[in-house]
N, CA and C of each residue as an Amber inpcrd file, in Angstrom:
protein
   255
 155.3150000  72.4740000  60.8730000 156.7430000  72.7380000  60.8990000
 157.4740000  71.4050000  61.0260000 158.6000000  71.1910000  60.3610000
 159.3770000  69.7560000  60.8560000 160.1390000  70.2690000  62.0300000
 160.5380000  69.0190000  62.7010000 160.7790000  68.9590000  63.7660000
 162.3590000  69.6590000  63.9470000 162.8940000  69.9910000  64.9470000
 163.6970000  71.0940000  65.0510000 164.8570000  69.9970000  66.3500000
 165.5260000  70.3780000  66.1870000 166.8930000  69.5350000  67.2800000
 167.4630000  70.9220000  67.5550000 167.9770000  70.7720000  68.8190000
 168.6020000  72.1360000  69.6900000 169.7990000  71.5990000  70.1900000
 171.2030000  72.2980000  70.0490000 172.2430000  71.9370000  70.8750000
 172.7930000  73.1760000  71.7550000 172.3920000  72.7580000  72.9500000
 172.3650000  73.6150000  74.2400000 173.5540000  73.3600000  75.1100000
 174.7470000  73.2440000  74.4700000 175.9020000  73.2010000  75.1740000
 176.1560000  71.8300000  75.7550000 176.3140000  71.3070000  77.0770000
 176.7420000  69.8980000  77.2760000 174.8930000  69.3770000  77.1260000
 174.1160000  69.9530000  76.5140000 172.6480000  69.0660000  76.5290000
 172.0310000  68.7660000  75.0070000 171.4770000  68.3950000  74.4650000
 171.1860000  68.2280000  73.2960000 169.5520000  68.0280000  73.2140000
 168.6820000  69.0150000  72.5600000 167.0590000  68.5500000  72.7780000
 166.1780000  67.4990000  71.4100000 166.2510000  67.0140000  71.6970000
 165.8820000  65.6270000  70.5820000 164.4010000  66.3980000  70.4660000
 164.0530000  66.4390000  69.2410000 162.4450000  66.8900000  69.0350000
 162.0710000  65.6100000  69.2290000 160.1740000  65.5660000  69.9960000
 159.5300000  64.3250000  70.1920000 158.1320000  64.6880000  69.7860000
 157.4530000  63.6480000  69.4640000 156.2240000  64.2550000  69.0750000
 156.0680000  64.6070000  67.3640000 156.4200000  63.7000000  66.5380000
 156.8040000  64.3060000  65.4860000 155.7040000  65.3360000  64.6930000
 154.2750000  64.5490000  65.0740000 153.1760000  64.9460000  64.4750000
 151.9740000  65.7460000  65.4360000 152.6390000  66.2030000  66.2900000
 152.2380000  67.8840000  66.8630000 152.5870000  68.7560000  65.8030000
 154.5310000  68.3070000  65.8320000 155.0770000  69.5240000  65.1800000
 154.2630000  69.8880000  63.6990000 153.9130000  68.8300000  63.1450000
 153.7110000  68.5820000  61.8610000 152.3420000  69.6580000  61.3210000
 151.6290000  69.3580000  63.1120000 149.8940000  70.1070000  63.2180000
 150.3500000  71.2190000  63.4580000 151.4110000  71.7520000  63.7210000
 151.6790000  73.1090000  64.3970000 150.8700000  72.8930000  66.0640000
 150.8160000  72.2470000  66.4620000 149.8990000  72.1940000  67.9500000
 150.6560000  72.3190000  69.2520000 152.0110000  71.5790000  68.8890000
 153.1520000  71.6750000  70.4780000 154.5010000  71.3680000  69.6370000
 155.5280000  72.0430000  70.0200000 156.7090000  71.7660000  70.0080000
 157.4150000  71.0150000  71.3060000 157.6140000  70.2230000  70.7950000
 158.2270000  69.5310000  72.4080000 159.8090000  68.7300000  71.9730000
 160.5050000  68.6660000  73.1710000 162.0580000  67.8330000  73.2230000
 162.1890000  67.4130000  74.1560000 163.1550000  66.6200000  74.5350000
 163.5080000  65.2440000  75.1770000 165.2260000  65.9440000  75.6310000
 165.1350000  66.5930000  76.4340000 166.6070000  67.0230000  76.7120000
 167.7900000  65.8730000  77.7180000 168.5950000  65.8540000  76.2240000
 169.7850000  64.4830000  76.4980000 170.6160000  65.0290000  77.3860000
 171.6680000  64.5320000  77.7900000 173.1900000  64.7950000  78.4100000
 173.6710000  64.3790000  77.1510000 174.4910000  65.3290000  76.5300000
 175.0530000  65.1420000  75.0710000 176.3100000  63.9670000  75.2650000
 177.0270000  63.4040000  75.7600000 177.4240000  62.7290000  75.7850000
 177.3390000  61.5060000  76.0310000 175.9630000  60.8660000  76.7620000
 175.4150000  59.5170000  77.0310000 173.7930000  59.5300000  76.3760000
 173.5160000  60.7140000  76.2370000 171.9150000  60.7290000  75.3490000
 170.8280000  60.4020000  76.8380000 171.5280000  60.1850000  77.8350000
 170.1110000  60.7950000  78.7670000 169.3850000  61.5260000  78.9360000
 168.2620000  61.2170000  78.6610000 166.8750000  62.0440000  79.0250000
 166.7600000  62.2970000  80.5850000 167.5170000  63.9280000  80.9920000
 167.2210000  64.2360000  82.1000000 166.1820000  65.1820000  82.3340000
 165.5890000  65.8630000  81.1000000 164.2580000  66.6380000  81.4950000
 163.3400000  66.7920000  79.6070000 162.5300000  66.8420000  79.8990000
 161.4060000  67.4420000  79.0150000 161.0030000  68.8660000  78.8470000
 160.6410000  69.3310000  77.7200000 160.1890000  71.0480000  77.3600000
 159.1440000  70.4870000  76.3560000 158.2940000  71.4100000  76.6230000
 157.0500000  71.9810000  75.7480000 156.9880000  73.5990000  75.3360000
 156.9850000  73.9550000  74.1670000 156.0460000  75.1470000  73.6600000
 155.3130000  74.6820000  72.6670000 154.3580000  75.8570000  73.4870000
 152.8780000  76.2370000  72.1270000 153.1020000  77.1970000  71.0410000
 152.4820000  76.9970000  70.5710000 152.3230000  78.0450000  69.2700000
 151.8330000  79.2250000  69.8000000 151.3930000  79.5970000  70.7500000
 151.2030000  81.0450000  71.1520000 152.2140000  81.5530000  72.4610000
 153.1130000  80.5530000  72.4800000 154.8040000  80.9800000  73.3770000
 154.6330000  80.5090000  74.7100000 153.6910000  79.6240000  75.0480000
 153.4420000  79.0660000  76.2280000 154.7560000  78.1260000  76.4600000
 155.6120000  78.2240000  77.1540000 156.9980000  77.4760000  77.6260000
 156.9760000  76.4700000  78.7820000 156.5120000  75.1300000  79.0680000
 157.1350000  73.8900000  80.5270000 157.8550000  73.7980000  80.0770000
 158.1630000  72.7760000  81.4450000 159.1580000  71.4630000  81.4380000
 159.3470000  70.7880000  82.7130000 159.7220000  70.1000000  83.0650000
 159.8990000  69.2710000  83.7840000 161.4030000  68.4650000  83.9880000
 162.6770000  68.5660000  84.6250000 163.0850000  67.9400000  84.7430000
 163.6470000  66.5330000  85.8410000 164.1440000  66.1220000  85.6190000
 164.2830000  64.6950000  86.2290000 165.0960000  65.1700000  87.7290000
 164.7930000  64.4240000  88.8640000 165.6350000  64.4510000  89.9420000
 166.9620000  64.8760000  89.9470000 167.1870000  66.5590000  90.5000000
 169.0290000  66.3640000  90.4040000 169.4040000  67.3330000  88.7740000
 168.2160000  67.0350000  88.0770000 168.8650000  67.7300000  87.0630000
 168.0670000  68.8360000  86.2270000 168.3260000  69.9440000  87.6510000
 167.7280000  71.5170000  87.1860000 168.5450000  72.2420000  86.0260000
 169.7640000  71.8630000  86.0980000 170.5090000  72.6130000  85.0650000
 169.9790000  71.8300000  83.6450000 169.5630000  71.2370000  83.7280000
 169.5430000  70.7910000  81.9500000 168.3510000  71.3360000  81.5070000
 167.0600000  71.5650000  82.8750000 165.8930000  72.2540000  82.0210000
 166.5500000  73.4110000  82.1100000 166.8430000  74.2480000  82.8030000
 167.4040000  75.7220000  82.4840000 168.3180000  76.1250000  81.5120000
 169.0390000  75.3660000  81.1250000 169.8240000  75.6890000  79.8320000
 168.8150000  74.9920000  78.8840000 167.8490000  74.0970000  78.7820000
 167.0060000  74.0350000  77.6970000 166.0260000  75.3140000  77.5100000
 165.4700000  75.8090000  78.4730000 164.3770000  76.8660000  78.4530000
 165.1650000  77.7660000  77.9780000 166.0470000  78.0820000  78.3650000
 167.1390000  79.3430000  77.7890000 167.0340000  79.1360000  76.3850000
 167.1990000  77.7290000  75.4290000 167.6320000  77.6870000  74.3950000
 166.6700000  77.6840000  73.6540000 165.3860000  77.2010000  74.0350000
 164.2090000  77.0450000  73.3840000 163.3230000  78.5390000  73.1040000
 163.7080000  79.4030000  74.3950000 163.1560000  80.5300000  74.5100000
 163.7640000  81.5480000  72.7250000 165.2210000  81.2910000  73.1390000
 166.0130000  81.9920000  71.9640000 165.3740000  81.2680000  70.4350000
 165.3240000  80.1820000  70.4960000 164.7070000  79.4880000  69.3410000
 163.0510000  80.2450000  69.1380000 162.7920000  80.1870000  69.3730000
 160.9980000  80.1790000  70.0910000 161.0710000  82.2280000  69.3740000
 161.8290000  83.0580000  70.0660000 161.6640000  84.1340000  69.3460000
 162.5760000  84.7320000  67.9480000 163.3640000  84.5150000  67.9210000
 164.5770000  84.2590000  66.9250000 163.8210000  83.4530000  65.6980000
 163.3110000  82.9650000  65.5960000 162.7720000  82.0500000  65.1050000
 161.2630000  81.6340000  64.3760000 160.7640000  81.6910000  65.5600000
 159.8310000  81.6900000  65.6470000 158.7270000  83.5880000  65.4710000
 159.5570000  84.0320000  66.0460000 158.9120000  85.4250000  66.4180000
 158.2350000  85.2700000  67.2800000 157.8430000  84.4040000  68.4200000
 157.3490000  84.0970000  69.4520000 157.3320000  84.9890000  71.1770000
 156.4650000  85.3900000  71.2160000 156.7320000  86.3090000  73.0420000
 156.5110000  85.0430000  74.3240000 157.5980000  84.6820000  74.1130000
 157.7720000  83.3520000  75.5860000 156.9180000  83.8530000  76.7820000
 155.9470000  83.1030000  77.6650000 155.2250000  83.2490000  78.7260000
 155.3870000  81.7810000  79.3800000 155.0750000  81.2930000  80.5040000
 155.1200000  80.3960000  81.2780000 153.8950000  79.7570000  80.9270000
 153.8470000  78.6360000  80.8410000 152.4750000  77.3990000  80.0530000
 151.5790000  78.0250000  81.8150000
C-alpha cells in the first residue's frame, strides 16, 4: 500500500516507515502538532488491526485523537476489526 497521511484535527499523522507500508507488514505515523510539525506521539497498525502508540510526556491527547483517526481509517478503509497490539 503507499503510504497514507491523516489529518486529525489540530494533529497531523506523517506516514513513517515507507517500506513496511510498501510490504504490507506495519502501518505506522509520526503524529505532528499541525501547526509546528512536532512529533508528540507515534501509532502503529498491523495488517490484522493490531493498534499502539506511544505518546510523548504531557501529550495524551494527540495519541487519542490519533487512535481515534487511525481506527476510522483502519476500518473505513481498510475493512479492518481494530484490537489493541
Amino acid at each position: 500500500m503507499e503510504p497514507v497521511e491523516i489529518n486529525a484535527g489540530n494533529w497531523y499523522l506523517l506516514a513513517r516507515e515507507h517500506t513496511a507500508w510498501a510490504d504490507d507488514t506495519a502501518y505506522s505515523w509520526s503524529v505532528c502538532e499541525s501547526t509546528t510539525a512536532d512529533v508528540q506521539a507515534t501509532i502503529t497498525l498491523l495488517p490484522d488491526g493490531a493498534l499502539s502508540g506511544t505518546a510523548i510526556d504531557g501529550h495524551a491527547d494527540a495519541l487519542d485523537a490519533a487512535l481515534a483517526a487511525v481506527t476510522r481509517f483502519a476500518t473505513g478503509a481498510l475493512g479492518l476489526t481494530v484490537h489493541d497490539a
